[in-house]
Coordinates of C-alpha atoms and ligand atoms in Angstrom, one line a residue:
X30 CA 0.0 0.0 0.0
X31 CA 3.2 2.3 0.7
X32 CA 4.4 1.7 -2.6
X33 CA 0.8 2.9 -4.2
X34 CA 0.7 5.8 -2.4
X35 CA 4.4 6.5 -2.9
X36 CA 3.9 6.6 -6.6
X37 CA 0.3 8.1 -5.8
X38 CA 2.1 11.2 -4.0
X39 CA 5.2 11.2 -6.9
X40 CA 2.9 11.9 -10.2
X41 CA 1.2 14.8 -8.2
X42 CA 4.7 16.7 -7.3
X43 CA 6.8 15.6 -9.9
X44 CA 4.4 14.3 -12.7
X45 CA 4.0 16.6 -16.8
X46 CA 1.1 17.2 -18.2
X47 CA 1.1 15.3 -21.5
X48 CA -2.2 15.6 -23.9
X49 CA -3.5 11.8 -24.6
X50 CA -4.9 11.5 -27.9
X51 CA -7.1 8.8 -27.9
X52 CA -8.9 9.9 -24.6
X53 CA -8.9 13.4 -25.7
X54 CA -7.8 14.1 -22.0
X55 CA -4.7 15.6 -20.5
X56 CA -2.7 12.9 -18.1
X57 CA -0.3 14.3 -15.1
X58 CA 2.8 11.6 -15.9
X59 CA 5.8 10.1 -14.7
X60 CA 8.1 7.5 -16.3
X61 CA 9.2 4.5 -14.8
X62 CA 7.6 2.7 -11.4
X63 CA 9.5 -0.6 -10.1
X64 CA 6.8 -2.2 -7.2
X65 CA 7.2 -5.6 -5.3
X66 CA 4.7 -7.5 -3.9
X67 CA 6.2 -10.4 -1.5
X68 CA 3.8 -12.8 -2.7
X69 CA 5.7 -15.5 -0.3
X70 CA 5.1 -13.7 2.9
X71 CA 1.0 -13.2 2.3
X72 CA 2.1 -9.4 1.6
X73 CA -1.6 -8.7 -0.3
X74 CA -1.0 -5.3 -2.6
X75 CA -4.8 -4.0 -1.6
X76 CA -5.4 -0.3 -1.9
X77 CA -7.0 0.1 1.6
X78 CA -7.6 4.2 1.2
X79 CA -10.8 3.5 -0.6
X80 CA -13.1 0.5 -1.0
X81 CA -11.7 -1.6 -3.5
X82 CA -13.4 -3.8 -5.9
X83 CA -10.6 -6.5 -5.9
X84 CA -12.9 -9.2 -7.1
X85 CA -13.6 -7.9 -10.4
X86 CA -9.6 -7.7 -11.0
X87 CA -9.3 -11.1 -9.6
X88 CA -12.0 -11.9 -12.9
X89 CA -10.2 -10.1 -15.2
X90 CA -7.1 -12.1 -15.2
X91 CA -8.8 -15.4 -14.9
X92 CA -10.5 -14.2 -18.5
X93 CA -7.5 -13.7 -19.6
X94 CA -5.8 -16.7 -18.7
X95 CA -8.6 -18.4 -20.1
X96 CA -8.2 -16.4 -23.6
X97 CA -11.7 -14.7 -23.7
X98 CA -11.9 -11.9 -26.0
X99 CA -15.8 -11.0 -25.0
X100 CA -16.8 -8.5 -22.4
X101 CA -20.3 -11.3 -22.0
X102 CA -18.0 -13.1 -20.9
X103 CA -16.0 -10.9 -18.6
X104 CA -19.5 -10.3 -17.0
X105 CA -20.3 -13.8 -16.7
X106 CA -17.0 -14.0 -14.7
X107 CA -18.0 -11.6 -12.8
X108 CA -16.5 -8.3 -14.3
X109 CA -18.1 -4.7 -15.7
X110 CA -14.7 -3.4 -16.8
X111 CA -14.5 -4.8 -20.3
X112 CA -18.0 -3.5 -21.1
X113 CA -17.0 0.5 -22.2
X114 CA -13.7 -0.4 -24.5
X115 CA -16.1 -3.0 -26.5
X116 CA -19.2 -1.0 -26.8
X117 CA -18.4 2.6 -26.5
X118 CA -15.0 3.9 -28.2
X119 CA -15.8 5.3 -31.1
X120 CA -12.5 4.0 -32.9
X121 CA -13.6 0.4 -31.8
X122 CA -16.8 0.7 -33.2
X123 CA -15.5 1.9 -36.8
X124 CA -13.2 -1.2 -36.9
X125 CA -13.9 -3.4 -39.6
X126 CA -12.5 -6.3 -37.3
X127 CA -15.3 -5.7 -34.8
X128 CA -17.4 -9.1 -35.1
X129 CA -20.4 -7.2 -33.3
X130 CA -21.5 -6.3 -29.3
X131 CA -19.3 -7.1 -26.5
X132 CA -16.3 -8.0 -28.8
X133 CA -13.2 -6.7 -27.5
X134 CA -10.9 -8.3 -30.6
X135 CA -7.6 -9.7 -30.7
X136 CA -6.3 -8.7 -27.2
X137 CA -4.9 -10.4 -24.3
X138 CA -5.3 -13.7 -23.5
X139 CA -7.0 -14.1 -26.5
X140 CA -3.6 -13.5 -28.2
X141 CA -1.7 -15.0 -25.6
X142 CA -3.6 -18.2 -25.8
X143 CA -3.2 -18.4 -29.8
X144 CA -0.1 -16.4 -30.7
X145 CA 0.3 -16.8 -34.3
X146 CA 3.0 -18.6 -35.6
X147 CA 5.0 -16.9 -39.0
X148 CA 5.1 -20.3 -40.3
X149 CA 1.9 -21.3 -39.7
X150 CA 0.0 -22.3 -36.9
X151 CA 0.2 -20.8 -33.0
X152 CA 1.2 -21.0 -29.6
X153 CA -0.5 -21.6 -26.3
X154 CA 2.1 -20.1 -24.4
X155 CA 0.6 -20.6 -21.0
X156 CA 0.1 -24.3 -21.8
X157 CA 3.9 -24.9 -22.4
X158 CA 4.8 -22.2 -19.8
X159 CA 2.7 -24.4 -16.7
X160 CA 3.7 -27.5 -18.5
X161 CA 7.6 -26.8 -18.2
X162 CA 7.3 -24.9 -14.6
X163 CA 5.7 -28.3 -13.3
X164 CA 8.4 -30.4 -14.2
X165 CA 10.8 -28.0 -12.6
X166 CA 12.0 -26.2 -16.2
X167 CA 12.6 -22.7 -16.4
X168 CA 14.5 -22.2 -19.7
X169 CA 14.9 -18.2 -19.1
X170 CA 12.6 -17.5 -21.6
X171 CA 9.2 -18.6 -19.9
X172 CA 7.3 -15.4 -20.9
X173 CA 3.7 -15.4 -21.3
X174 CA 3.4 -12.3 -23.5
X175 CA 0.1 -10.5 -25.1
X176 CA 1.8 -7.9 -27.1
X177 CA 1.5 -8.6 -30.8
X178 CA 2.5 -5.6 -32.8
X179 CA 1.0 -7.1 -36.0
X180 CA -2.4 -7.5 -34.5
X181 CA -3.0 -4.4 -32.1
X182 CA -5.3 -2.8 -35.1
X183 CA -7.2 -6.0 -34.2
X184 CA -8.1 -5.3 -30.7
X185 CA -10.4 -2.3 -28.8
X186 CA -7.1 -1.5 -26.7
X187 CA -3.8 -2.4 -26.5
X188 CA -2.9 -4.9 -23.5
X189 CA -1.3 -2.5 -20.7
X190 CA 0.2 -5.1 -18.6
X191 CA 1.5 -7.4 -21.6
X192 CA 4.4 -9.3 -20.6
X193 CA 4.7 -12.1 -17.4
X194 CA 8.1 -13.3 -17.2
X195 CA 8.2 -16.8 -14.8
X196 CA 11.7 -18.0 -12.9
X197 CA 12.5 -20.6 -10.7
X198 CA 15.4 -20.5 -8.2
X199 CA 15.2 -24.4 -7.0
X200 CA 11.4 -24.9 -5.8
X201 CA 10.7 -20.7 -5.7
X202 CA 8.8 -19.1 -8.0
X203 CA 9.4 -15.1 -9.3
X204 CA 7.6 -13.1 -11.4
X205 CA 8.4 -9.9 -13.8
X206 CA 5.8 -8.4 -15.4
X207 CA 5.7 -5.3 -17.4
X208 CA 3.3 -3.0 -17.7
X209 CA 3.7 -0.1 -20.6
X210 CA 0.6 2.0 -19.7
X211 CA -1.1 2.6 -16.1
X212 CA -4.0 4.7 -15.3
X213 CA -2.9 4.9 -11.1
X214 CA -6.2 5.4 -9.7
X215 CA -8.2 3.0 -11.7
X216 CA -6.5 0.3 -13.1
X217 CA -3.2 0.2 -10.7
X218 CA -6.0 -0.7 -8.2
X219 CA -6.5 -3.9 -9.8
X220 CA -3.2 -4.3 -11.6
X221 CA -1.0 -4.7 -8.5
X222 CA -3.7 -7.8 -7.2
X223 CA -3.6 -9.4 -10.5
X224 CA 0.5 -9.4 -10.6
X225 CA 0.4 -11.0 -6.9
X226 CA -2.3 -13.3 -8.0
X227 CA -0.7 -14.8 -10.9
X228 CA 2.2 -15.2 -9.6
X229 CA 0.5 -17.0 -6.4
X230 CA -1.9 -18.9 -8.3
X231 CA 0.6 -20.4 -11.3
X232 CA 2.9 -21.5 -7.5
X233 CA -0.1 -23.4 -6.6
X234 CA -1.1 -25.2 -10.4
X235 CA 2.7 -25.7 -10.9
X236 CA 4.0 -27.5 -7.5
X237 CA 6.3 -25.0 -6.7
X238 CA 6.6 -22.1 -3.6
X239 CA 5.6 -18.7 -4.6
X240 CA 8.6 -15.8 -4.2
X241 CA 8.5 -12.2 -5.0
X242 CA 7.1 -10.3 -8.3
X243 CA 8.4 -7.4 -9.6
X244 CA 5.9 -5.0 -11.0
X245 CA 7.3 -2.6 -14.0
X246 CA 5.5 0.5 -14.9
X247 CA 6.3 2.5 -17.8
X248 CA 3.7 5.5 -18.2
X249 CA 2.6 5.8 -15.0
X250 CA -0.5 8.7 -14.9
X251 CA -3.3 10.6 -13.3
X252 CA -6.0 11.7 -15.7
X253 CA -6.7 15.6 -15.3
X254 CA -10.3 14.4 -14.0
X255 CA -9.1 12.1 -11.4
X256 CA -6.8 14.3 -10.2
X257 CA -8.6 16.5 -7.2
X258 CA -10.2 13.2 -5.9
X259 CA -6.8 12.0 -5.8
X260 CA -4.9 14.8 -4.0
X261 CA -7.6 16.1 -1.8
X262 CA -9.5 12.6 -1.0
X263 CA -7.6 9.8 -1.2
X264 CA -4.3 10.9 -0.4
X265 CA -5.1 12.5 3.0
X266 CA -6.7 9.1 4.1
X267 CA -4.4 6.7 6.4
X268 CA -4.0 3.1 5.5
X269 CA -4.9 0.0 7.1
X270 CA -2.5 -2.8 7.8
X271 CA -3.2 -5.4 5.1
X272 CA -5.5 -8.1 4.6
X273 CA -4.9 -11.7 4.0
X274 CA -5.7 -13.8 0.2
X275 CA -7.0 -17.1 0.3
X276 CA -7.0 -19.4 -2.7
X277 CA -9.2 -22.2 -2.3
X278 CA -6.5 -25.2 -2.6
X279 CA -8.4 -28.0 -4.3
X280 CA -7.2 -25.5 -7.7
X281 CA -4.4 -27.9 -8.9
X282 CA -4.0 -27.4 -12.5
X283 CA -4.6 -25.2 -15.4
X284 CA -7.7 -27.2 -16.6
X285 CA -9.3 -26.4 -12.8
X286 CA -8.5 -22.7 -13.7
X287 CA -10.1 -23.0 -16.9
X288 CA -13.4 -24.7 -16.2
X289 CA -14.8 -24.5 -12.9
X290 CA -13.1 -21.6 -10.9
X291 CA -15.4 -19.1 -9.9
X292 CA -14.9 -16.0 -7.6
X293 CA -16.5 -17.8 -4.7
X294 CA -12.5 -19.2 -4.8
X295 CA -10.9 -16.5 -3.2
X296 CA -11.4 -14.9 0.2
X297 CA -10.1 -12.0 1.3
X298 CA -9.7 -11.8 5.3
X299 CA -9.5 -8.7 7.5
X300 CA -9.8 -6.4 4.6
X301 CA -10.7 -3.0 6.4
X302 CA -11.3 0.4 4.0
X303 CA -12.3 4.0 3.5
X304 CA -15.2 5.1 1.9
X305 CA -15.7 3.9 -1.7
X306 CA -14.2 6.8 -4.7
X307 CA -15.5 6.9 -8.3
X308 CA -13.3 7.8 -10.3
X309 CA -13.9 9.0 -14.3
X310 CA -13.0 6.9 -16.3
X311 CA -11.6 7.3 -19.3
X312 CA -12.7 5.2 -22.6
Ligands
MHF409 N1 -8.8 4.4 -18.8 C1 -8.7 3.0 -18.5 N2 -8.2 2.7 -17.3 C2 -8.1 1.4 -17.0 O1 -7.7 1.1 -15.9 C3 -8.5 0.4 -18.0 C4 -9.0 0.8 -19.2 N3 -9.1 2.1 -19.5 N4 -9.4 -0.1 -20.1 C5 -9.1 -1.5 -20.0 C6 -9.1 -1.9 -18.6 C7 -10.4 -2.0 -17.9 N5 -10.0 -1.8 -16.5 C8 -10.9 -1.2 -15.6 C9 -12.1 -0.7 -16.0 C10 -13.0 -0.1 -15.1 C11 -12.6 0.0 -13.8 C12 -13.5 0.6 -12.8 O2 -14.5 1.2 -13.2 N6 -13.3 0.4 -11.5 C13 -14.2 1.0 -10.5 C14 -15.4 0.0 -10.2 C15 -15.1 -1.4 -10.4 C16 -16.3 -2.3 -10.1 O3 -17.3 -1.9 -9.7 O4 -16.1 -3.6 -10.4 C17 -13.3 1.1 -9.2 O5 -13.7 2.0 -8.4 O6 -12.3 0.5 -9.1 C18 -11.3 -0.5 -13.4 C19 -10.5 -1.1 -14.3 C20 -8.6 -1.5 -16.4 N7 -8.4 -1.0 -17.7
LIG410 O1 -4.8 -3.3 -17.0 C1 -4.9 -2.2 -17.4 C2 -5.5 -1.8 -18.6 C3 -5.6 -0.5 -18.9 N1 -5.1 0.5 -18.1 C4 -5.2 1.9 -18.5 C5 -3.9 2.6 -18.9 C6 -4.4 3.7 -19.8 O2 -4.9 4.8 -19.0 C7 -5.6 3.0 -20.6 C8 -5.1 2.5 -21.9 O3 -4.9 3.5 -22.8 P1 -3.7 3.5 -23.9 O4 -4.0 4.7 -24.7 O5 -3.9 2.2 -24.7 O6 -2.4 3.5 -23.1 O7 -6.0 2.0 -19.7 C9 -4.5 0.1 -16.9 O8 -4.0 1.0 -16.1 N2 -4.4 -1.2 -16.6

């Protein structure tokens, strides 16, 4: 929580205005952001300064680890946030690729899961990626990666968080993920619990003891309509200590994660917050 308000408290004193073209908003930036979430020690990265909706990121990732690329589906999960980049950005809804409501395109897992192959063919990169963990394999190059610069005219949005680098030191698992594009107040919120959660969750499918993961930020920003709530609300607030993640144990492999995980999987304990904020969003 330090570390979110740290960065929180650094893009209000030391953060340029830069005008953002596709939102048609000005952002209040800074570059570069290096966070840690001890994911062995239980160290939960919940933002505690305002009601958090931690399940719906907790749905997010598990769409994308299952490859969706429908915001029905998001919902089904039990996730809103896809629904506005689907069905409301103008851009989006010009694309010829578009195959109709809720589609969301080439993005994500749904790129992840499928990475097209220049001789024909794809990848399932999280497939061979849990495969080789299991048996104890970390080749240095066990990246799960959703950036496709061939195919981002084929998505509503670029993936933000698009690379997840896995290592093993003996029986420890580690995590580096990279992140090129962070909205702090929004999507950080959820960002920092999905890094600790994959990195947790693929420990508990593969065998192995979960470590630390390192959490790169690029473009780390405020949006100008975010900002006072920010500074004048959420910032004067004190954290709590905090709270503990529970994974429901019988999830043993990748299939499990695949078909019948649902949110009712995963329990927060002592999670104690301020008063919910609504932030803008920006589509
Ligand atoms: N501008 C922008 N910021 C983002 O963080 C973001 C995008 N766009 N587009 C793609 C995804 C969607 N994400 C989102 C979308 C909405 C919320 C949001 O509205 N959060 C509210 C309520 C959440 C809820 O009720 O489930 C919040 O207060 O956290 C968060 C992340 C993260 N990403
Ligand atoms: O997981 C996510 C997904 C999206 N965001 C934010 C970062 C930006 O504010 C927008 C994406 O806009 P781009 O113009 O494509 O950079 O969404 C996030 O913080 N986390």
């Amino acid at each position: 929580m330090k570390q979110y308000l740290d960065l929180c408290r650094r893009i209000i004193d030391e953060g340029e205005w830069v005008a953002n073209e596709r939102t048609g908003k000005r952002c209040l930036t800074v570059i570069n952001a290096d966070l840690t979430y001890d994911v062995g020690a239980g160290e939960f990265p919940l933002v505690t300064t305002r009601k958090s909706y931690w399940k719906s990121a907790i749905a997010e990732i598990i769409g994308y680890l299952r490859g969706y690329d429908n915001a029905a589906d998001f919902r089904a999960l039990g996730t809103k946030t896809w629904d506005a980049n689907a069905n409301e950005n103008q851009a989006w809804l010009n694309n010829p690729y578009r195959k109709g409501e809720d589609d969301m395109g080439l993005c994500y897992g749904a790129i992840g899961r499928n990475f097209p192959k220049p001789d024909g063919g794809s990848v399932d990169q999280l497939r061979q990626i849990v495969d080789d963990l299991t048996q104890g394999v970390d080749n240095r190059g066990e990246i799960f990666t959703f950036y496709h610069p061939g195919a981002l005219h084929m998505a509503c949005l670029r993936p933000c968080m698009y690379s997840h680098h896995f290592s093993l030191l003996g029986d420890t698992l580690y995590l580096n993920s990279t992140q090129r594009s962070c909205d702090v107040p929004l999507g950080l919120n959820f960002n920092m619990v999905q890094v600790y959660f994959l990195l947790a969750i693929m420990a508990q499918i593969t065998g192995k003891k979960p470590g630390k993961a390192y959490h790169k930020i690029v473009n780390a920003h405020i949006y100008e309509d975010q900002l006072e709530l920010m500074r004048d609300v959420q910032l004067t607030r004190e954290p709590f200590a905090a709270p503990t993640f529970k994974i429901n144990p019988d999830i043993k492999t990748l299939e499990d994660l695949e078909t019948w995980v649902t949110l009712d999987d995963f329990e927060l304990e002592g999670y104690e917050y301020h008063e919910a904020i609504a932030y803008p969003f920006s589509v």
